[in-house]
Coordinates of C-alpha atoms in Angstrom, one line a residue:
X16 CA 0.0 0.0 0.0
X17 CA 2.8 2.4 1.0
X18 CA 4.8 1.9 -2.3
X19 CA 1.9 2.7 -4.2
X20 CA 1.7 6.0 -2.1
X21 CA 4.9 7.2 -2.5
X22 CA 4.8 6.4 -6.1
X23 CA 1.6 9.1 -6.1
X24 CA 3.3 11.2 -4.2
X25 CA 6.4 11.5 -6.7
X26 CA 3.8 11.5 -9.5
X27 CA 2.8 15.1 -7.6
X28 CA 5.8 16.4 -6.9
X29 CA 6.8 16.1 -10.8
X30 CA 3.7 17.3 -11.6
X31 CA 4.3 20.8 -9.5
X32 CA 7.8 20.6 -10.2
X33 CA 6.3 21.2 -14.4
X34 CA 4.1 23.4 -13.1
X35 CA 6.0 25.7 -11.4
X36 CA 9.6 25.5 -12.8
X37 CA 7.6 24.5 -16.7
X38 CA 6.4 28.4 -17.0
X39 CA 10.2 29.4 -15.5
X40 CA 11.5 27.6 -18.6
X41 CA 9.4 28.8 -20.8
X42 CA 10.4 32.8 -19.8
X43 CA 13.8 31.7 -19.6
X44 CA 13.7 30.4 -23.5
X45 CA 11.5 33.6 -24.6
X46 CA 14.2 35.7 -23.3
X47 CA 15.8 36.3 -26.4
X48 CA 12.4 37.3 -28.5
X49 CA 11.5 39.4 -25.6
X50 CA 13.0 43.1 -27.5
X51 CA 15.8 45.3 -25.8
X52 CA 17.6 45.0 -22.7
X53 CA 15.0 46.5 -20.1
X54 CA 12.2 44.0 -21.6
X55 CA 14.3 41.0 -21.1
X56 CA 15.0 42.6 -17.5
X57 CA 11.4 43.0 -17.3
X58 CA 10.8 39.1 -18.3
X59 CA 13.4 37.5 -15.5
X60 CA 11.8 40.3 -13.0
X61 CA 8.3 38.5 -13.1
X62 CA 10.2 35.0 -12.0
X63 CA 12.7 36.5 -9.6
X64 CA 11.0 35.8 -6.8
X65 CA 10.3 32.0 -7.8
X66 CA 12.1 30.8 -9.8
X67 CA 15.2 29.3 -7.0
X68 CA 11.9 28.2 -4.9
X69 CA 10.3 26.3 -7.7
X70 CA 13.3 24.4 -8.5
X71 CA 13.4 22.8 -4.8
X72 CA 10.1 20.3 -6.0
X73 CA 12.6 18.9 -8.7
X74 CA 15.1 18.0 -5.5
X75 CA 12.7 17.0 -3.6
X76 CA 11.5 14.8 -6.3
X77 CA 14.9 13.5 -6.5
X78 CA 15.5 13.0 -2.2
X79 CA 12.1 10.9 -2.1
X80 CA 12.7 8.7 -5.1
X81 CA 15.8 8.0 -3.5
X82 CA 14.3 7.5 -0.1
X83 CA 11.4 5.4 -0.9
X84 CA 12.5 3.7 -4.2
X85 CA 16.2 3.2 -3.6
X86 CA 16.8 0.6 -6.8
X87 CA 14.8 2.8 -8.9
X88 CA 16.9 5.6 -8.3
X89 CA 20.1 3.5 -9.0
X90 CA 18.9 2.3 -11.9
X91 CA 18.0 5.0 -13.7
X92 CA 21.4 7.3 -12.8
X93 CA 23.2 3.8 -13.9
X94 CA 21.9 4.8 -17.6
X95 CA 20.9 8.3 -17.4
X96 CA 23.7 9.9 -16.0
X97 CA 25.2 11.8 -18.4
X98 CA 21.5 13.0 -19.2
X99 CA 21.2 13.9 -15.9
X100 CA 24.6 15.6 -15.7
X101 CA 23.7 17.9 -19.3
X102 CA 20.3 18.6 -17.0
X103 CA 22.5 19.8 -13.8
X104 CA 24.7 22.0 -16.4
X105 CA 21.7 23.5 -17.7
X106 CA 20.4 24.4 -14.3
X107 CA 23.2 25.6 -12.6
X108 CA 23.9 28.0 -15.8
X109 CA 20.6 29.2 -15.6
X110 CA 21.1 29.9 -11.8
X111 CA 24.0 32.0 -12.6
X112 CA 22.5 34.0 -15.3
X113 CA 19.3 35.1 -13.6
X114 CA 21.8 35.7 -9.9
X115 CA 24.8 37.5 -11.4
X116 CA 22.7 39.5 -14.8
X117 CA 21.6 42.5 -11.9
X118 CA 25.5 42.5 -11.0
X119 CA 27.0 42.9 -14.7
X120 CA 28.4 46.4 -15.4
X121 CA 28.5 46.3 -19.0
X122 CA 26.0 45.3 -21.9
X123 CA 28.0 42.7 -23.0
X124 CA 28.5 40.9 -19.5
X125 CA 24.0 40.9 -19.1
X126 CA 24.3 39.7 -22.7
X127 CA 26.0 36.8 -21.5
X128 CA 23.9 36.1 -18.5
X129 CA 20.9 35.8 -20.9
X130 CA 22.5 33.6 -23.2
X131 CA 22.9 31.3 -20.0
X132 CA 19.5 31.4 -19.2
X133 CA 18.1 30.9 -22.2
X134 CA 20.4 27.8 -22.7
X135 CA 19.8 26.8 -19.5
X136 CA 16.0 26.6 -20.2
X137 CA 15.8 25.4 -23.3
X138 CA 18.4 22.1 -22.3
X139 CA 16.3 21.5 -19.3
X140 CA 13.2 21.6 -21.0
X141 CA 14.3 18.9 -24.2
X142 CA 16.4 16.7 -21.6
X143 CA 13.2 16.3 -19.0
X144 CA 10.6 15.3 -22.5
X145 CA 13.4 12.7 -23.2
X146 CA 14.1 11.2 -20.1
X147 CA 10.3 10.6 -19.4
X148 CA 9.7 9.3 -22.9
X149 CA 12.1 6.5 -22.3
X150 CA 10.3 5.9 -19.0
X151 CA 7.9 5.0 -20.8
X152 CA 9.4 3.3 -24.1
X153 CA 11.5 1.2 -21.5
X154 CA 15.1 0.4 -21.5
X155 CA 17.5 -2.3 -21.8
X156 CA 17.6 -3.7 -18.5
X157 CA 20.2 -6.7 -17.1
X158 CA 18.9 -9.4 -14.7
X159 CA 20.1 -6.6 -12.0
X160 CA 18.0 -4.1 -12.9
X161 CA 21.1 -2.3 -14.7
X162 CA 21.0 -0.4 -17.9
X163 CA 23.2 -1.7 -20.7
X164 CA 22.2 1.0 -23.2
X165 CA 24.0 4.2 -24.0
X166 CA 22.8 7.5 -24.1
X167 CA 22.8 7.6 -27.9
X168 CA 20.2 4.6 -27.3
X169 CA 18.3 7.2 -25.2
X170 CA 17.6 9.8 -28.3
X171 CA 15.2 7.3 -30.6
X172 CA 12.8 9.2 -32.8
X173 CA 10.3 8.8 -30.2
X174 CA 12.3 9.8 -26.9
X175 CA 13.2 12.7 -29.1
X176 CA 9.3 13.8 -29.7
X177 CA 8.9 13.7 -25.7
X178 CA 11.7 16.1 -25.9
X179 CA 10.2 18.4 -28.5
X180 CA 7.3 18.1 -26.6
X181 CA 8.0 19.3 -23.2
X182 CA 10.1 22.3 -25.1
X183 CA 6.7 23.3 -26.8
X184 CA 4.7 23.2 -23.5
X185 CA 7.0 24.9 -21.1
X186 CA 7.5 27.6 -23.5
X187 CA 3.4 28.2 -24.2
X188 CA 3.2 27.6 -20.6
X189 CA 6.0 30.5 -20.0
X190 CA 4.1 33.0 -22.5
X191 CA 0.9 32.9 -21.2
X192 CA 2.5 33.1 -17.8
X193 CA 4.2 36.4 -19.1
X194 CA 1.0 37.7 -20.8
X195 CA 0.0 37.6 -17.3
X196 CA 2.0 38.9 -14.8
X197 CA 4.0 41.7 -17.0
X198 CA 2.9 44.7 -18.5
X199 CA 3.8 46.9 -21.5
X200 CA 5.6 45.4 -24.8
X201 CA 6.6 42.1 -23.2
X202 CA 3.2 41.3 -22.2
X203 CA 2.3 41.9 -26.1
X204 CA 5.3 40.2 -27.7
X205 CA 4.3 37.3 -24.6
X206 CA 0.6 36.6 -26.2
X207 CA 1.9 36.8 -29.8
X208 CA 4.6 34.4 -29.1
X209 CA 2.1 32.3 -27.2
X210 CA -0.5 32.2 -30.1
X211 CA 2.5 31.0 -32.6
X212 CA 3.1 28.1 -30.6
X213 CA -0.2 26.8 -30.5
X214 CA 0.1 24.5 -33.3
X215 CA 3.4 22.9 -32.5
X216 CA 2.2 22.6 -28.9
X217 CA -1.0 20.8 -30.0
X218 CA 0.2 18.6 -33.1
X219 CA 3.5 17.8 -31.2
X220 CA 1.4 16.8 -27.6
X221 CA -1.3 14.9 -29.4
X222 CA 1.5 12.9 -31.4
X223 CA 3.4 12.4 -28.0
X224 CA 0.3 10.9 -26.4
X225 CA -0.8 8.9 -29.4
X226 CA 2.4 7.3 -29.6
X227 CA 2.9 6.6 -26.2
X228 CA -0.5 4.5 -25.3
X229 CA 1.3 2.5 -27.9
X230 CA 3.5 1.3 -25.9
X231 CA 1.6 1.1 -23.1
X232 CA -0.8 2.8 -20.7
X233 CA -4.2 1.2 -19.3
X234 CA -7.5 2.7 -18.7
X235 CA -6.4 5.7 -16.2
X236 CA -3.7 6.6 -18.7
X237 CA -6.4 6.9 -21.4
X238 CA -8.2 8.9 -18.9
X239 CA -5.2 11.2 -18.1
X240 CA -4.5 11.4 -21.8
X241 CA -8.4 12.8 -22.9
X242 CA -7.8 15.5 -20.1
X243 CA -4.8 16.5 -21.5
X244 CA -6.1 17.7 -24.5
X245 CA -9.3 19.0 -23.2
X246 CA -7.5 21.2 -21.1
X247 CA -5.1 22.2 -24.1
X248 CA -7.8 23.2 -26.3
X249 CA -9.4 25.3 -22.9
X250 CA -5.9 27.2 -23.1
X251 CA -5.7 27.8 -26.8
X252 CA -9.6 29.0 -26.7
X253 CA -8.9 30.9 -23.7
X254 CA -5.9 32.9 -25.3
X255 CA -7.7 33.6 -28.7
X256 CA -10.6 35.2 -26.9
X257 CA -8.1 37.4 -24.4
X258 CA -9.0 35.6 -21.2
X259 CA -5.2 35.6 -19.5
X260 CA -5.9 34.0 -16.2
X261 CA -8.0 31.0 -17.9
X262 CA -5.8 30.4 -20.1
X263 CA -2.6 30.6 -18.2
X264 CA -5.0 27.7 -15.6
X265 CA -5.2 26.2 -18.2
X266 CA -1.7 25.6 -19.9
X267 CA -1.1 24.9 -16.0
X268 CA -3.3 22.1 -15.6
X269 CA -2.0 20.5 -18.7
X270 CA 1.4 20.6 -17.2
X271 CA 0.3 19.0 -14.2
X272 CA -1.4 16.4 -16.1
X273 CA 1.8 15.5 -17.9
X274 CA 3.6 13.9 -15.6
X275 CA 0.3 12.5 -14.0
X276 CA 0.1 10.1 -17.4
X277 CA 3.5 9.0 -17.8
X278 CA 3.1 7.7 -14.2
X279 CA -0.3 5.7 -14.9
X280 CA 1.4 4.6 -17.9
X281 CA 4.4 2.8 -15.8
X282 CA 2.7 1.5 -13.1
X283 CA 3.5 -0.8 -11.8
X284 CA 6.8 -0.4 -12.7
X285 CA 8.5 2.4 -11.6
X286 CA 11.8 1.3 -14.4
X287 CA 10.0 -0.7 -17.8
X288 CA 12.6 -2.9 -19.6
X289 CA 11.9 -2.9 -23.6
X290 CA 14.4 -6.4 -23.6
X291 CA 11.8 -8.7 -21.7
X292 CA 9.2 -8.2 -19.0
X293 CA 11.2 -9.8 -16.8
X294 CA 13.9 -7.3 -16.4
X295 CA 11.2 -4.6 -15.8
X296 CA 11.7 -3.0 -12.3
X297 CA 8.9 -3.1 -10.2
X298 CA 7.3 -0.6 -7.0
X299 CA 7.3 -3.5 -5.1
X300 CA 10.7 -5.0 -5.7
X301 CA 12.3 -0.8 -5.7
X302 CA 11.1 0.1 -2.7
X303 CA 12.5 0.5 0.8
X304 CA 11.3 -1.4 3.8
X305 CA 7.9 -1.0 5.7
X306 CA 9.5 1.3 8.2
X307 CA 11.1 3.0 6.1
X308 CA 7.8 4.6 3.6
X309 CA 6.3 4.8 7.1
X310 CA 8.4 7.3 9.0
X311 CA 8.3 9.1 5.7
X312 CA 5.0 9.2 5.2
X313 CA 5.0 11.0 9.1
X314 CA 7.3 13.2 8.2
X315 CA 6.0 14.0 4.9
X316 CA 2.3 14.6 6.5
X317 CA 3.8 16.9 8.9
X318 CA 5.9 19.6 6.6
X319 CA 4.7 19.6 3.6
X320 CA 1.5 21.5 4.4
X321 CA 4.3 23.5 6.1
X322 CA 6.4 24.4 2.4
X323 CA 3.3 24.3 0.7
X324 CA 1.4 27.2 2.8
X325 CA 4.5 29.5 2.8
X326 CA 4.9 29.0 -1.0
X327 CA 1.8 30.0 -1.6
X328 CA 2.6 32.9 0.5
X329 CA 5.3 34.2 -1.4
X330 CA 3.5 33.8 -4.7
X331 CA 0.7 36.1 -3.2
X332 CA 3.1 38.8 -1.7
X333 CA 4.8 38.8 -5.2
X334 CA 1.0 38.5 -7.1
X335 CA 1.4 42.1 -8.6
X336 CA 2.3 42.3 -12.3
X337 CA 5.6 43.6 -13.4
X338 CA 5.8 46.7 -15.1
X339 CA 8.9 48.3 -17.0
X340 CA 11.9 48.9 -14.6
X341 CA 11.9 53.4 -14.3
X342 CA 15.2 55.0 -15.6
X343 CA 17.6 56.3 -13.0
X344 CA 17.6 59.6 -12.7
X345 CA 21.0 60.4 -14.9
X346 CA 20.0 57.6 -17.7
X347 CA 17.5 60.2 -19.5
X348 CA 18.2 63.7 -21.2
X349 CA 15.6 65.3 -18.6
X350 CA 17.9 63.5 -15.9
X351 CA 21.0 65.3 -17.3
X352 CA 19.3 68.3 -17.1
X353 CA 18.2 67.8 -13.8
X354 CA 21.5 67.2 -12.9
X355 CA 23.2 70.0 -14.1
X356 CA 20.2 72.6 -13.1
X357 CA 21.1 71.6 -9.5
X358 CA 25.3 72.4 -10.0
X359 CA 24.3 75.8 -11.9
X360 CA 22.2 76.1 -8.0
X361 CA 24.9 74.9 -6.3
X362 CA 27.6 77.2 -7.5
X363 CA 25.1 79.9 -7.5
X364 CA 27.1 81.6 -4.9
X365 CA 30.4 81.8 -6.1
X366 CA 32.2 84.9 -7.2
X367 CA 34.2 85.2 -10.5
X368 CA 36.6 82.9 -11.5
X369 CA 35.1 80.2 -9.0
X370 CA 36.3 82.6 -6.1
X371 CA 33.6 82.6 -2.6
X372 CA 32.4 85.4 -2.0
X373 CA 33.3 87.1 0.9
X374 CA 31.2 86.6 3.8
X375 CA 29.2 89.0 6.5
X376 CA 31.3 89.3 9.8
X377 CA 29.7 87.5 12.5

């Protein structure tokens, strides 16, 4: 019973970690579409609050697979490492850009940091689509639950649609989220990037699906898989007619639903092998002892309502849209002026020649 809880519960914390982090990818790769350098400042404004919070579901993702699912865990980093590691890279480049663009003296040096982010989004967002395509595809498994494939054997046609896919949706997911929350010319540039990749995102995310329940799946995935694209269309109508907030709900709960089918398509195998059902790896056989799942599932029942309440908090004390950062007083021509009407004030006291004037006895 426990195994299949914690499977849920890493089926949900994937599913916020594309909800949450999917729309931070998806400004992170319209960064360079966004226009000048005070719109792309505008863009990584309306995440930097976030964006270093949303990223903890994907470790924490990580720590309870690990916990719960030991073998599972081993398994897949015993064939998906170097995935994994091109994932890290991407992530931690991205972290740099976003921290150190505010600290950059010179155009060229934000230029960089943008590049970073936007290659640390877009890597991100084709390695995740990959990595759970092959989930689901299977992989060559030994009788010890190893992988004996390469990660060439990882990028099939197929495993490369999940890729395209995720990239689609995390960056429709990021320009609705943009339409939303900013104001201005990125907000405009935001929904006109948005509506242009409606039709990849649909065609690609239907294919994806299609292709998948080919390989396998059940009646909950076919469930999963209908809601999908029910709540895709919601997003796309939603966007056409102007309705931000529905459609942005919308885009969201497609992202959540994502990782929801790959999940009912594995179980219950947690690790399918495409050599032999035998090799598959299953919950039961992955997981960690009795104890073990049960002084997690305490633990878990006590703080997560805990990270969950004051994450919500920060997204409501940050719930304001972002507007077009204000020129510092000496960027504009009226800021020169300013300047220099108050040294004209200043010196308004000096005698010829810069020489004080003398002053009154006391």
């Amino acid at each position: 019973m426990l195994q299949g809880f914690w499977f849920g519960v890493i089926a949900v914390l994937w599913a916020g970690f594309f909800l949450l982090e999917g729309f931070d990818f998806g400004v992170g790769m319209f960064l360079p579409f966004a226009g000048g350098e005070k719109e792309r400042e505008q863009a990584l404004r309306a995440i930097g609050p976030v964006w270093d919070g949303n990223e903890v579901w994907l470790l924490t993702a990580g720590g309870a697979t690990f916990a719960a699912f030991p073998e599972w865990y081993a398994s897949v980093f015993s064939g998906f490492y170097l995935a994994f590691a091109l994932l890290l890279v991407g992530l931690i480049v991205r972290g740099i850009g976003i921290e150190y663009r505010g600290k950059a003296r010179t155009a060229q040096g934000r230029w960089w940091c943008d590049a970073g982010v936007a290659v640390g989004s877009y890597l991100p967002a084709l390695l995740l689509g990959v990595a759970f395509a092959n989930f689901i595809r299977g992989v060559q498994l030994d009788s010890n639950h190893v992988m004996t494939g390469t990660f060439f054997d990882l990028l099939s046609p197929y495993a490369l649609l999940g890729g395209l896919t995720t990239l689609t949706l995390f960056g429709f997911h990021g320009a609705l989220f943009l339409r939303l929350r900013t104001e201005g010319a990125v907000q405009t540039t935001a929904a006109e990037s948005a509506k242009k990749l409606v039709i990849p995102t649909f065609v690609l995310g239907g294919a994806f699906l299609g292709w998948s329940l080919t390989y396998r799946g059940g009646w909950v995935a076919d469930v999963v898989a209908v809601l999908i694209v029910v709540a895709l269309v919601g997003a796309i109508r939603a966007l056409l007619l102007g309705r931000a907030g529905w459609s942005f709900v919308a885009s969201g709960l497609v992202a959540v639903l994502v990782p929801v089918f790959v999940f009912a398509c594995l179980w219950p195998n947690v690790l399918p092998a495409n050599n032999g059902a035998k090799f598959s790896l299953t919950a039961h056989v992955a997981s960690s002892s009795h104890y073990t799942l049960t002084v997690m599932t305490i633990v878990a029942l006590i703080f997560t309502p805990i990270v969950l309440a004051y994450q919500a908090w920060s997204y409501w004390v940050f719930r304001a849209r972002v507007g077009v950062a204000a020129d510092k007083p000496g960027d504009t021509l009226a800021g020169r002026a300013r300047k220099a009407a108050e040294k004209i004030v200043e010196g308004s006291g000096a005698g010829p020649a810069g020489v004080d004037q003398p002053t009154a006895p006391a």
